[in-house]
Every structure is written in C-alpha cells, then in structure tokens.
Coordinates of C-alpha atoms (C1' of nucleotides) in Angstrom, one line a residue:
Chain A
M48 CA 0.0 0.0 0.0
P49 CA 1.4 3.3 -1.0
L50 CA 1.9 6.2 1.5
Q51 CA -0.8 8.7 1.5
V52 CA -0.4 12.2 3.0
Y53 CA -3.0 14.9 3.6
N54 CA -1.9 17.9 1.5
S55 CA -3.1 21.1 3.1
Y56 CA -2.8 22.7 -0.3
S57 CA -5.3 20.5 -2.0
R58 CA -7.2 19.7 1.2
K59 CA -7.2 16.0 0.6
K60 CA -5.2 12.9 1.0
E61 CA -2.9 12.2 -1.9
V62 CA -0.6 9.3 -2.8
F63 CA 2.9 10.3 -2.1
E64 CA 5.3 10.3 -5.0
S65 CA 8.7 11.9 -4.6
I66 CA 10.0 14.2 -7.4
T67 CA 13.3 12.3 -7.6
P68 CA 12.8 8.6 -7.3
G69 CA 14.3 7.2 -4.1
H70 CA 14.9 10.7 -2.6
V71 CA 12.8 13.0 -0.6
G72 CA 13.4 16.7 0.2
M73 CA 11.6 17.8 3.3
Y74 CA 11.6 21.2 4.9
V75 CA 10.2 21.9 8.4
C76 CA 9.9 25.2 10.0
G77 CA 12.1 25.2 13.1
P78 CA 12.0 27.3 16.2
T79 CA 12.6 31.0 16.8
V80 CA 15.3 30.9 19.3
S81 CA 14.4 34.0 21.2
G82 CA 12.8 32.1 24.0
E83 CA 12.4 28.7 25.6
S84 CA 10.5 25.9 23.8
H85 CA 7.2 24.8 25.3
L86 CA 5.0 21.8 24.9
G87 CA 3.3 23.2 21.8
H88 CA 6.6 23.3 20.0
A89 CA 7.2 19.6 20.8
R90 CA 4.4 18.5 18.5
P91 CA 5.7 19.4 15.1
Y92 CA 9.2 18.2 15.9
V93 CA 7.9 14.8 17.1
T94 CA 5.4 14.6 14.2
F95 CA 7.9 15.3 11.5
D96 CA 10.5 13.1 13.2
I97 CA 8.0 10.3 12.6
V98 CA 7.6 11.4 9.0
Y99 CA 11.3 11.4 8.6
R100 CA 11.8 8.0 10.2
F101 CA 9.0 6.4 8.2
L102 CA 10.2 7.7 4.9
T103 CA 13.6 6.4 5.7
Y104 CA 12.0 3.0 6.6
K105 CA 10.3 3.1 3.3
G106 CA 13.7 3.2 1.6
Y107 CA 13.9 6.9 0.7
K108 CA 17.0 8.8 1.2
V109 CA 15.7 11.9 2.9
R110 CA 17.3 15.3 3.1
Y111 CA 15.6 16.8 6.1
V112 CA 16.1 20.5 6.5
R113 CA 14.9 22.3 9.6
N114 CA 15.9 25.8 10.2
I115 CA 16.7 27.9 13.2
T116 CA 15.2 31.4 13.1
D117 CA 17.9 33.4 14.9
A118 CA 17.3 36.7 13.1
G119 CA 14.6 39.3 13.5
H120 CA 13.2 41.5 16.1
F121 CA 14.9 40.0 19.1
E122 CA 14.5 40.8 22.8
E123 CA 14.6 39.1 26.1
E124 CA 12.0 39.9 28.6
G125 CA 12.9 42.8 30.8
R126 CA 16.1 43.6 29.0
E127 CA 15.1 45.1 25.7
A128 CA 13.8 48.4 27.0
E129 CA 16.9 49.0 29.1
D130 CA 19.2 48.3 26.2
K131 CA 17.5 50.8 24.1
V132 CA 18.8 53.5 26.4
S133 CA 22.2 52.2 25.3
K134 CA 24.6 53.8 27.7
K135 CA 25.8 50.6 29.2
A136 CA 29.1 48.9 28.5
L137 CA 29.2 46.3 25.8
L138 CA 29.3 43.3 28.1
E139 CA 26.3 44.6 30.1
K140 CA 24.2 44.9 27.0
L141 CA 22.0 42.2 25.5
E142 CA 24.2 40.5 22.9
P143 CA 21.7 38.9 20.4
M144 CA 24.0 36.0 19.6
E145 CA 24.3 35.1 23.2
L146 CA 20.6 34.9 23.5
V147 CA 20.3 32.9 20.4
Q148 CA 23.0 30.5 21.5
K149 CA 21.4 30.0 24.9
Y150 CA 18.0 29.0 23.5
T151 CA 19.5 27.0 20.6
N152 CA 21.4 24.9 23.1
L153 CA 18.2 24.4 25.2
Y154 CA 16.2 23.5 22.1
H155 CA 18.8 20.9 21.0
W156 CA 18.9 19.4 24.5
A157 CA 15.1 19.0 24.4
M158 CA 15.2 17.5 20.9
R159 CA 17.7 14.9 22.1
R160 CA 15.6 14.0 25.1
F161 CA 12.6 13.4 22.8
N162 CA 14.9 11.1 20.8
N163 CA 14.2 13.1 17.7
I164 CA 16.8 12.4 15.0
D165 CA 18.8 15.5 14.0
P166 CA 17.8 17.0 10.7
T167 CA 20.4 16.4 8.0
I168 CA 20.8 20.2 7.6
E169 CA 19.9 22.7 10.2
P170 CA 20.5 26.1 8.7
T171 CA 20.3 29.4 10.5
A172 CA 18.8 32.5 9.2
T173 CA 21.8 34.6 10.2
G174 CA 24.0 32.3 8.2
H175 CA 22.0 32.9 5.0
I176 CA 21.7 36.6 4.9
V177 CA 23.4 36.7 1.5
E178 CA 21.1 34.2 0.0
Q179 CA 18.1 36.1 1.3
I180 CA 19.4 39.4 -0.1
N181 CA 20.0 37.7 -3.5
M182 CA 16.5 36.4 -3.5
I183 CA 15.0 39.7 -2.7
Q184 CA 17.0 41.3 -5.5
K185 CA 15.6 38.8 -7.9
I186 CA 12.1 39.6 -6.8
I187 CA 12.7 43.3 -7.2
A188 CA 14.1 42.7 -10.6
D189 CA 11.0 40.8 -11.6
G190 CA 8.9 43.7 -10.5
Y191 CA 7.2 42.1 -7.6
A192 CA 8.8 44.1 -4.8
Y193 CA 9.4 47.7 -4.1
V194 CA 11.7 49.7 -1.9
V195 CA 10.6 52.3 0.6
N196 CA 12.9 54.1 3.1
G197 CA 15.4 51.2 3.1
S198 CA 12.7 48.5 3.5
V199 CA 11.5 46.1 0.8
Y200 CA 7.9 44.9 0.5
F201 CA 6.4 42.2 -1.6
D202 CA 3.6 43.4 -3.9
V203 CA 0.8 41.0 -3.1
K204 CA -1.8 42.7 -5.3
K205 CA 0.4 42.3 -8.4
Y206 CA 1.2 38.7 -7.5
A207 CA -2.4 37.9 -6.9
A208 CA -3.4 39.2 -10.3
T209 CA -1.8 36.2 -11.9
H210 CA -1.4 33.7 -9.0
D211 CA -3.7 32.2 -6.5
Y212 CA -2.5 34.0 -3.4
G213 CA -4.5 32.6 -0.4
K214 CA -5.1 29.1 -1.7
L215 CA -3.1 27.4 0.9
S216 CA -4.7 29.2 3.8
G217 CA -8.2 29.6 2.2
R218 CA -7.9 33.4 2.1
V219 CA -9.8 35.6 -0.3
I220 CA -7.4 38.3 -1.6
D221 CA -10.1 41.0 -1.7
E222 CA -10.8 40.5 2.0
L223 CA -7.1 40.7 2.8
L224 CA -6.8 44.0 1.0
E225 CA -9.7 45.4 3.0
T226 CA -8.5 44.4 6.4
T227 CA -9.0 47.4 8.7
R228 CA -6.3 46.5 11.2
E229 CA -3.9 49.3 12.1
L230 CA -0.3 48.3 12.7
E231 CA 2.9 50.1 13.2
G232 CA 4.9 50.7 10.0
Q233 CA 2.0 49.9 7.7
E234 CA 2.0 53.3 6.1
E235 CA 5.1 52.4 4.0
K236 CA 3.2 49.6 2.3
R237 CA 1.3 50.3 -0.9
D238 CA -1.2 47.8 0.3
R239 CA -2.2 46.3 3.6
A240 CA -1.7 42.7 2.3
D241 CA 1.9 43.4 1.3
F242 CA 4.6 41.9 3.6
A243 CA 8.2 42.8 4.3
L244 CA 11.1 41.1 2.6
W245 CA 13.6 43.4 4.3
K246 CA 13.2 45.8 7.1
S247 CA 15.2 48.9 7.7
A248 CA 16.6 48.8 11.2
A249 CA 15.9 51.6 13.6
P250 CA 19.0 52.8 15.5
E251 CA 18.2 50.9 18.6
H252 CA 17.6 47.6 16.8
I253 CA 20.1 45.1 18.0
M254 CA 20.3 42.9 15.0
R255 CA 21.4 44.4 11.7
W256 CA 23.2 43.7 8.5
T257 CA 24.3 45.8 5.5
S258 CA 22.2 45.4 2.4
P259 CA 21.7 47.2 -0.9
W260 CA 18.9 49.1 0.8
G261 CA 20.8 50.1 3.9
E262 CA 21.2 48.5 7.3
G263 CA 18.4 46.3 8.3
F264 CA 17.3 42.7 8.8
P265 CA 15.4 40.2 6.7
G266 CA 11.6 39.8 6.8
W267 CA 10.3 36.7 8.6
H268 CA 9.2 34.7 5.6
I269 CA 12.2 35.1 3.3
E270 CA 14.6 32.9 5.3
C271 CA 12.6 29.7 4.7
S272 CA 12.3 30.4 1.0
A273 CA 16.0 31.1 0.6
M274 CA 17.2 28.2 2.6
A275 CA 14.7 25.7 1.2
T276 CA 15.7 26.7 -2.3
K277 CA 19.4 26.5 -1.5
Y278 CA 19.3 23.0 0.0
L279 CA 16.2 21.4 -1.6
G280 CA 15.8 23.2 -5.0
A281 CA 13.2 25.3 -6.6
E282 CA 10.7 22.5 -6.1
F283 CA 10.7 20.0 -3.3
D284 CA 8.5 17.3 -1.8
I285 CA 7.3 18.1 1.7
H286 CA 7.1 21.3 3.6
G287 CA 5.9 20.9 7.2
G288 CA 5.0 23.1 10.1
G289 CA 2.3 24.1 12.5
M290 CA -1.2 25.0 11.3
D291 CA -0.7 28.5 12.7
L292 CA 2.0 29.1 10.2
Q293 CA -0.3 28.6 7.2
F294 CA -1.0 32.3 7.1
P295 CA 0.8 34.5 6.5
H296 CA 4.1 32.6 6.7
H297 CA 3.6 29.7 4.3
E298 CA 1.3 31.7 2.0
S299 CA 4.0 34.3 1.6
E300 CA 6.7 31.7 1.2
I301 CA 4.8 30.3 -1.8
A302 CA 4.5 33.7 -3.3
Q303 CA 8.2 34.6 -2.9
S304 CA 9.5 31.3 -4.1
T305 CA 7.2 31.2 -7.0
I306 CA 8.3 34.6 -8.3
C307 CA 11.9 33.9 -7.7
N308 CA 12.1 30.3 -9.0
H309 CA 9.2 30.5 -11.5
K310 CA 7.5 27.4 -10.1
A311 CA 5.5 26.5 -7.0
P312 CA 8.0 25.4 -4.4
V313 CA 6.2 22.5 -2.6
R314 CA 4.5 19.3 -3.6
Y315 CA 3.0 18.4 -0.3
W316 CA 2.2 20.8 2.5
M317 CA 1.8 19.2 5.8
H318 CA 0.5 21.0 8.9
N319 CA 0.2 19.6 12.4
N320 CA -2.6 20.8 14.7
M321 CA -2.2 22.7 17.9
I322 CA -1.8 21.4 21.5
T323 CA -4.4 23.0 23.6
I324 CA -4.8 23.6 27.3
N325 CA -8.3 23.8 28.6
G326 CA -9.4 23.8 25.0
K327 CA -7.3 26.9 24.1
K328 CA -4.2 26.9 22.0
M329 CA -1.0 26.9 24.0
G330 CA 0.8 30.0 23.0
K331 CA 2.9 32.8 24.3
S332 CA 0.3 35.4 23.7
Y333 CA -2.3 33.4 25.6
N334 CA 0.0 33.2 28.6
N335 CA -0.7 29.5 29.0
V336 CA 2.5 27.8 28.0
I337 CA 4.2 25.0 29.8
K338 CA 7.9 25.0 29.0
L339 CA 9.6 21.8 28.3
T340 CA 12.0 22.3 31.2
E341 CA 8.9 22.7 33.5
L342 CA 7.4 19.5 32.0
F343 CA 10.5 17.5 32.6
S344 CA 10.9 18.8 36.1
G345 CA 7.2 19.0 37.1
D346 CA 7.8 22.5 38.3
H347 CA 4.6 24.2 37.2
P348 CA 1.3 24.8 39.1
L349 CA -0.7 22.8 36.5
L350 CA 1.5 19.8 36.9
T351 CA 1.0 17.2 39.6
Q352 CA 4.3 15.5 38.7
A353 CA 7.3 15.5 36.4
F354 CA 6.9 13.9 33.0
H355 CA 9.5 12.0 31.1
P356 CA 10.1 13.1 27.5
M357 CA 9.1 9.6 26.3
T358 CA 5.8 10.0 28.1
I359 CA 5.2 13.2 26.1
R360 CA 6.3 11.6 22.9
F361 CA 3.9 8.8 23.5
F362 CA 1.1 11.2 24.4
I363 CA 1.6 13.0 21.1
L364 CA 1.6 9.7 19.2
Q365 CA -1.7 8.7 20.8
S366 CA -3.6 11.3 18.8
H367 CA -3.6 12.0 15.1
Y368 CA -1.3 14.9 14.1
R369 CA -4.1 16.8 12.4
S370 CA -6.3 16.8 15.5
T371 CA -6.0 19.2 18.4
L372 CA -4.5 17.5 21.4
D373 CA -5.8 18.7 24.8
F374 CA -3.2 18.8 27.5
S375 CA -3.8 18.1 31.1
S376 CA -1.7 16.6 33.8
E377 CA -4.3 13.9 34.1
A378 CA -4.0 13.0 30.4
L379 CA -0.3 12.8 30.6
T380 CA -0.5 10.6 33.7
A381 CA -2.7 8.3 31.8
S382 CA -0.2 8.2 28.9
E383 CA 2.6 7.5 31.3
K384 CA 0.8 4.4 32.7
A385 CA -0.2 3.3 29.2
F386 CA 3.3 3.7 27.9
K387 CA 4.8 1.8 30.8
R388 CA 2.4 -1.1 30.3
L389 CA 3.0 -1.3 26.6
W390 CA 6.8 -1.1 27.0
D391 CA 6.8 -3.7 29.7
A392 CA 4.9 -6.0 27.4
Y393 CA 7.4 -5.3 24.7
E394 CA 10.3 -6.2 27.0
T395 CA 8.4 -9.4 27.9
L396 CA 7.9 -10.2 24.2
K397 CA 11.6 -10.0 23.6
Q398 CA 12.2 -12.7 26.2
L399 CA 9.6 -15.1 24.8
N400 CA 11.0 -18.0 22.7
F401 CA 8.8 -20.7 21.3
A402 CA 11.2 -21.9 18.6
G403 CA 9.6 -25.3 18.0
N404 CA 6.1 -24.0 17.6
T405 CA 4.3 -24.9 14.4
S406 CA 0.8 -24.1 13.0
S407 CA -0.2 -27.7 13.3
G408 CA 1.1 -28.6 16.7
E409 CA -0.8 -29.3 19.9
G410 CA -2.5 -26.3 21.4
F411 CA -2.2 -24.1 18.4
D412 CA -4.9 -21.4 18.2
A413 CA -5.4 -20.7 14.6
E414 CA -7.9 -17.9 15.2
L415 CA -5.6 -16.1 17.6
D416 CA -2.6 -16.6 15.4
A417 CA -4.4 -15.1 12.4
K418 CA -5.7 -12.2 14.4
I419 CA -2.1 -11.4 15.5
N420 CA -0.9 -11.5 11.9
T421 CA -3.6 -9.2 10.9
W422 CA -2.8 -6.7 13.6
L423 CA 0.8 -6.7 12.8
N424 CA 0.3 -6.2 9.1
E425 CA -1.9 -3.3 9.8
F426 CA 0.9 -1.4 11.4
E427 CA 2.3 -0.2 8.1
E428 CA -1.1 0.2 6.5
F429 CA -2.0 2.6 9.3
V430 CA 1.1 4.7 9.0
D431 CA 0.7 4.7 5.3
D432 CA -2.7 6.3 5.8
D433 CA -1.5 9.8 6.6
F434 CA 0.5 8.7 9.7
S435 CA -2.3 7.2 11.8
T436 CA -0.1 6.4 14.7
P437 CA -2.9 6.1 17.3
K438 CA -4.3 3.1 15.4
V439 CA -0.9 1.3 15.5
L440 CA -0.8 1.8 19.2
A441 CA -4.3 0.5 19.6
N442 CA -3.3 -2.7 17.8
M443 CA -0.3 -3.0 20.0
F444 CA -2.5 -2.7 23.1
E445 CA -4.6 -5.5 21.7
M446 CA -1.6 -7.7 21.8
A447 CA -0.2 -6.7 25.2
P448 CA -2.6 -9.0 27.2
I449 CA -1.7 -11.8 24.8
I450 CA 2.0 -11.4 25.4
N451 CA 1.6 -11.2 29.1
S452 CA -0.7 -14.3 29.1
L453 CA 1.8 -16.3 27.1
K454 CA 4.5 -15.4 29.6
D455 CA 2.4 -16.3 32.6
G456 CA 1.1 -19.5 31.0
L457 CA -2.5 -18.3 31.0
L458 CA -2.3 -19.0 27.3
P459 CA -0.5 -22.2 26.2
S460 CA 3.0 -21.4 24.8
T461 CA 2.1 -23.5 21.8
A462 CA -0.9 -21.2 20.9
I463 CA 1.0 -19.2 18.3
A464 CA 3.4 -20.3 15.6
A465 CA 7.1 -19.5 16.0
A466 CA 7.0 -17.5 12.8
T467 CA 4.2 -15.4 14.2
L468 CA 6.1 -14.7 17.4
Q469 CA 9.2 -13.7 15.4
L470 CA 7.1 -11.4 13.3
M471 CA 5.7 -9.8 16.4
K472 CA 9.2 -9.2 17.8
D473 CA 10.3 -7.7 14.5
K474 CA 7.3 -5.5 13.9
F475 CA 7.2 -4.2 17.5
K476 CA 10.9 -3.4 17.3
V477 CA 10.6 -1.6 13.9
F478 CA 7.5 0.4 14.8
L479 CA 8.0 1.1 18.4
E480 CA 11.7 1.9 18.3
D481 CA 12.7 2.7 14.7
I482 CA 9.6 4.5 13.4
F483 CA 8.0 5.9 16.6
G484 CA 11.3 6.6 18.2
L485 CA 10.3 5.4 21.6
Q486 CA 12.7 4.1 24.1
A487 CA 12.8 2.8 27.7
I488 CA 12.4 5.2 30.5
S489 CA 15.3 4.6 32.8
G490 CA 18.4 6.2 34.3
A491 CA 19.8 7.5 37.5
D492 CA 17.4 10.5 37.5
N493 CA 14.7 8.0 38.1
E494 CA 12.8 8.4 41.4
A495 CA 12.2 4.7 41.5
L496 CA 15.9 3.9 41.5
K497 CA 16.5 6.4 44.3
G498 CA 13.8 4.7 46.3
V499 CA 15.2 1.2 45.7
M500 CA 18.7 2.4 46.8
Q501 CA 17.3 3.9 50.0
L502 CA 15.6 0.6 50.7
L503 CA 18.8 -1.4 50.2
I504 CA 20.7 1.1 52.4
D505 CA 18.2 0.7 55.2
I506 CA 18.4 -3.1 55.0
R507 CA 22.2 -3.0 55.0
K508 CA 22.2 -0.7 58.0
E509 CA 19.9 -3.1 59.9
A510 CA 22.1 -6.0 59.0
K511 CA 25.2 -4.2 60.2
T512 CA 23.6 -3.3 63.4
K513 CA 22.8 -7.1 64.0
K514 CA 26.4 -7.9 62.9
D515 CA 24.9 -9.8 60.0
F516 CA 27.8 -9.1 57.8
A517 CA 27.0 -11.8 55.3
T518 CA 23.9 -9.8 54.3
S519 CA 25.6 -6.4 54.4
D520 CA 28.5 -7.6 52.3
K521 CA 26.2 -9.3 49.8
I522 CA 24.3 -6.0 49.2
R523 CA 27.4 -4.0 48.8
N524 CA 29.2 -6.6 46.6
Q525 CA 26.3 -7.3 44.3
L526 CA 25.6 -3.6 43.8
A527 CA 29.3 -3.2 43.0
E528 CA 28.9 -5.8 40.3
L529 CA 26.1 -3.7 38.8
G530 CA 28.3 -0.7 38.8
I531 CA 26.8 1.0 41.8
L532 CA 29.2 2.0 44.5
L533 CA 28.0 2.0 48.1
K534 CA 30.1 4.0 50.4
D535 CA 30.2 3.9 54.2
E536 CA 30.5 7.3 55.7
K537 CA 31.4 8.6 59.2
G538 CA 28.5 8.3 61.6
G539 CA 27.0 5.2 60.0
E540 CA 25.5 7.0 57.0
M541 CA 25.8 5.6 53.5
S542 CA 25.9 7.2 50.1
W543 CA 26.0 5.7 46.6
S544 CA 27.0 6.6 43.1
I545 CA 26.9 5.1 39.7
E546 CA 30.2 4.4 38.2
Chain B
rG280 C1' -16.8 41.3 11.6
rG281 C1' -14.6 37.7 7.7
rU282 C1' -12.8 32.7 6.5
rC283 C1' -12.4 27.8 8.2
rC284 C1' -12.5 23.8 11.7
rU285 C1' -14.7 21.2 15.6
rU286 C1' -18.5 19.0 19.4
rU287 C1' -17.5 11.0 20.7
rG288 C1' -18.8 7.2 27.3
rG289 C1' -16.0 10.0 34.2
rC290 C1' -11.3 11.8 31.4
rC291 C1' -8.0 11.5 26.9
rG292 C1' -8.7 9.8 22.1
rA293 C1' -9.4 6.7 17.0
rG294 C1' -13.3 6.3 13.8
rU295 C1' -13.4 5.4 5.4
rG296 C1' -22.8 4.7 6.2
rG297 C1' -23.7 -1.4 8.3
rC298 C1' -19.9 -6.0 13.1
rU299 C1' -17.8 -3.5 20.9
rA300 C1' -11.0 1.2 18.3
rG301 C1' -7.6 1.9 22.1
rG302 C1' -5.8 4.1 26.6
rC303 C1' -6.6 6.0 31.7
rA304 C1' -9.9 5.9 35.8
rC305 C1' -13.9 3.2 38.5
rA306 C1' -16.1 -1.6 40.1
rG307 C1' -16.0 -7.0 40.6
rC308 C1' -13.2 -11.5 40.2
rU309 C1' -8.5 -14.7 39.6
rC310 C1' -3.5 -15.1 41.1
rU311 C1' -0.7 -13.7 45.6
rG312 C1' 1.9 -14.6 52.8
rC313 C1' 0.5 -9.1 52.0
rA314 C1' 0.9 -5.8 48.1
rA315 C1' 2.3 -4.6 43.3
rA316 C1' 2.4 -6.5 38.5
rA317 C1' -0.4 -9.5 35.3
rG318 C1' -5.0 -11.7 33.6
rC319 C1' -10.5 -11.9 33.1
rU320 C1' -15.2 -9.3 33.4
rU321 C1' -18.4 -5.0 33.7
rC322 C1' -19.1 0.3 32.0
rU323 C1' -21.9 0.3 24.4
rA324 C1' -21.0 7.0 23.8
rC325 C1' -21.4 9.8 19.6
rA326 C1' -24.2 18.4 21.4
rG327 C1' -29.7 19.2 20.0
rC328 C1' -33.4 19.1 16.2
rG329 C1' -34.8 17.8 11.4
rG330 C1' -33.7 15.4 6.6
rU331 C1' -31.4 11.7 2.9
rU332 C1' -31.0 6.2 3.3
rC333 C1' -33.0 -0.5 4.1
rG334 C1' -29.4 1.4 7.6
rA335 C1' -25.8 7.6 10.1
rA336 C1' -21.2 9.0 15.1
rU337 C1' -20.0 8.9 9.8
rC338 C1' -23.8 12.5 4.3
rC339 C1' -27.1 17.3 4.2
rG340 C1' -29.7 21.5 6.7
rC341 C1' -30.8 24.4 11.0
rU342 C1' -29.7 25.6 16.3
rA343 C1' -26.3 25.8 20.4
rG344 C1' -21.3 25.4 22.4
rG345 C1' -16.0 25.4 21.6
rG346 C1' -11.7 26.6 18.7
rA347 C1' -8.1 28.4 14.9
rC348 C1' -6.5 32.0 11.5
rC349 C1' -7.1 37.1 9.8
rU350 C1' -0.9 40.3 14.2
rC351 C1' 4.3 37.4 16.6
rC352 C1' 3.0 32.2 17.0
rA353 C1' 4.6 25.1 16.3

RNA sequence: GGUCCUUUGGCCGAGUGGCUAGGCACAGCUCUGCAAAAGCUUCUACAGCGGUUCGAAUCCGCUAGGGACCUCCA
C-alpha cells in the first residue's frame, strides 16, 4: 500500500510520490530561538520526526532541513527596554547572539531528550543573509517588490493578479486587501496585504546587516524560501510546520519562491494541529504555555508530577497529528501508565521464545494466530494512511494481554506459531523503536531507583547493626557488580553513586 | 466582523454509512503470605433538532457550544 499524505494545499489525501525517485526533500519550520521551547513546540518536531523516520524506513534517502530562526526583532524579557537607552558597556548589554546561543542549546537538548533524529541540515537565518538578499533582489528585478525608506515589500496585489494568493490558507485576496487593522509601519506599504522582505533597522535595533537598501534585517518569511531553495531546490517534496503558520508565513513563502524560481515550491504541504490547554491553543500570547523544562521537572502549578520526554512523545503519538490535542496533567499521567504497560509487554515479548512451535502442533490457536498477523500487518497500513499512529498503538495494546498471558502460562505457549512470534518481535521493534522513536524510561534521575537504593541502604544498616555481615556484604558486593558503588560514611551514614 | 474547523462514554482519544477502536480511571473477580504487577469481566458513547438512506457517530440543513486564522506564534 502506498503512502498517502494529507496535503493542506489541495485539502485532501494524496498518494505520495517523490520528485526524484528514491529521494525526498523535506523542509520543516524550526524554532525562533528568542525564548524557551514549550509543549506546543514539541508536537511538530515529534510529528515530522516520525515522517522522517517512516520515509527512511520506506527506503527513501531523505534530506531533512529544519531551520533555526535566529534573526529578526529579538529581545529578552525585561532587557530590551533598558538596552534601548544604550549607555551601558558592551558586556552589560544584551548580545543577540548570546541569547540565540542559549535558546538554541536548550532546544537541542530538548530534541535529544525526545529522541528526535537530527535533521540532515539545520541552517540558521543569520548564516544565510546573503542568500536572502539575493532572492529579494531577484524579486525586485522581476517587479514584484518595491523599496521604501530602506525597506523592501512584496507586492501581493500584483502577484495575486496572476497567481492564487491565499489558496493554501483559504484566504480571499479582496478581503485581505480590505483588512482594517492598524499596525505600526503599515503606512510604508502600498497595500495592507503586502509583507516585508527586508526591514530597515531603527538605530536601537540590536540585529542588523548591511544590504543594498541600507542597514536592516530580513523579513520573517524570506529565510525559509531562501534556505529551502538552496538546499532542496526550486521544487521539493514536503514542507511541514504548525497550522498556525499557514497564514501568513507559508502563503508568503509560496509567493516569494514562485516569483523567484518560476515554479511552485512545494508538492505536499503538511500541517500539524495545535496542542491546547483547557481547549485553548497553547501559545505565548495566551499566557498559558508550559515550558519543556517545566514539564520534565514537574515545576509548574498545573503539573502534579514531572513527566519524562518519552511520556510526552507517547502522548503525542496517541492522537492524530491533524487533530488538536488537549493537554492536562491527568491526560499525561494516563499516557505515562499506558506507555509503561506497553513497554513492559514489549520487553516481555523480547524474552519469549517458542522456537519449536508450528501451526499444526498441539495447542495451536489458529484464530488467535491469524488475528495477531492481521494486527501486525496493519501497522504499516495505518502509518501509510497519513501517519495514523494512534491506530498502530491500539493494535499493540490488543496484543499486550496476549504477550503477558503467554509469559504467565495463561495461554499455552504453543498457541501461536514460531514465525508469528518472530514477526511480532520484528514489527514491535521496527514500529516502536525505529519509526515511533520510543525508548525505555530509565536512568539515575529516576525516582524509583532512588527509592530502591534507599531501601537497600536501610536493610544494610539493619544487617550491620545485627552484625549480619554476610547480608551487608552481599548487598554491597552485588551492587558493585552492577556498577553501583556503596560508600560507608562517618557516623554510619551511607551514600551511593553510579560508576 | 470575515474565513475555516470542531463537538464522541467519568477523562484522553481513533473512527473510510452497516460487526464493541484503544488508553486511563472506576467496580467485581482470579492469582498472591500481603501488596504490586499481570489476567479476566463489567461500563456500548457519539451536542440538540430535522432530513437523505433498508441502515448515520459517519452525508445534508438548522440551532447551540468550543476553537483556529485574519498580528508574533509550532
């Protein structure tokens, strides 16, 4: 069954065919690194990580480009206003690249904890100023942009006369032209619908580059067009991002790239839906974000506990990427338990071994065996169907009781064929680990381990008090074999560390 | 105001017109020294009203609620 993806541009599912056989070019809008990533940001990166992993599984060589937006109107809360006064020494002032570095590092840390595979290219906007300027010049040369006071604007009205501006986001151009909203700097534009390709920088603006039009900085949309064109070509396969980027960001990207490269840039537009909290979109402007660091530490009034990145990944996979996903501590707790049960069953499955089983032997359950094969074969079918990860998980949960029953002998070990068991092991591994990118929750930062260690310490203390050195030594020696060092301290206290 | 989307059992969440998705919680039972884990069983919902159809959670209309975008936003 071929892969089908929902194309936001056509508003329907389409069979996926790459432009270059065997290769896929995919661009995903990355973070603006002027602040800390929150739960809402996690969704696209997990979603498109699955897309990347699945395409790779399908045999494609994927060039996955995900940008870092590190240029623009940058400020850090509480610092910007002060810096505008600008009488401080250099080292006291906000250094934009310092800010960008800090949040880029934090973002990368979070991505690794989610077990997201790094994109093959992660370009920065500031590293592609030249490409952006070149692109703007081409657009001006073609007559679709104009310069005013050192800024450059895209002429949407002219573009719309011959192109379908608004198709991706379902806008009607006439309505856009009539928008009554009053915004700063709008008077320079010929038309309200026009958008900036390059902005002249006011004296206090902290990020600025020299351009043919004076000192300034690039408009928000041009970076993606420039970098996607550079690394993926004038036309590429998949462009992903959050639904909230459809307009104006992606709409503008289409317009710029189309004028510059003389063809529509993207074959398949994919948009993930929002994560909501109490039914409302999680977003900075709504003041309802939960940062990833808060989620991992549990340090937030709405959280009853800390949540492991794998729990969050699993939580995201339990819903379809085009549906909103409502966050609550309760929902995450449910996901945590569910994930643990599923993963335990998977670990159990790996230990099972019924090598001699045949489909004609004593105790063989043909119906069960067939059902399992059906469930397993549906894995790929479901992901093929626009990445229906929740259905795959549902099938896995159908098999969890079977796995556990086989282990406990509640089902005869001869009930399923050896080949079926092997297929189960293979499919679970491929889908759970390789495609879904899930992994075991473990490590020394685990509260459970700390509890276990305290328990052992208590037992050892008691044993020592009773001069039961056989027991106390056993505990210490066996832990040492596991790489855990137990240390006696003055006053009878004990501490431990992992070597 | 404009455009579009959405409304599923206590909660989360799949659902291509026809057979109980799944998870979590709850309850009962089995197992167990106790517990946990595990297993089994129970809980059959589709906002309301009307229509199309042999048959609708699924299609159409109206009403009500919620949301997204139109400005930075994943």
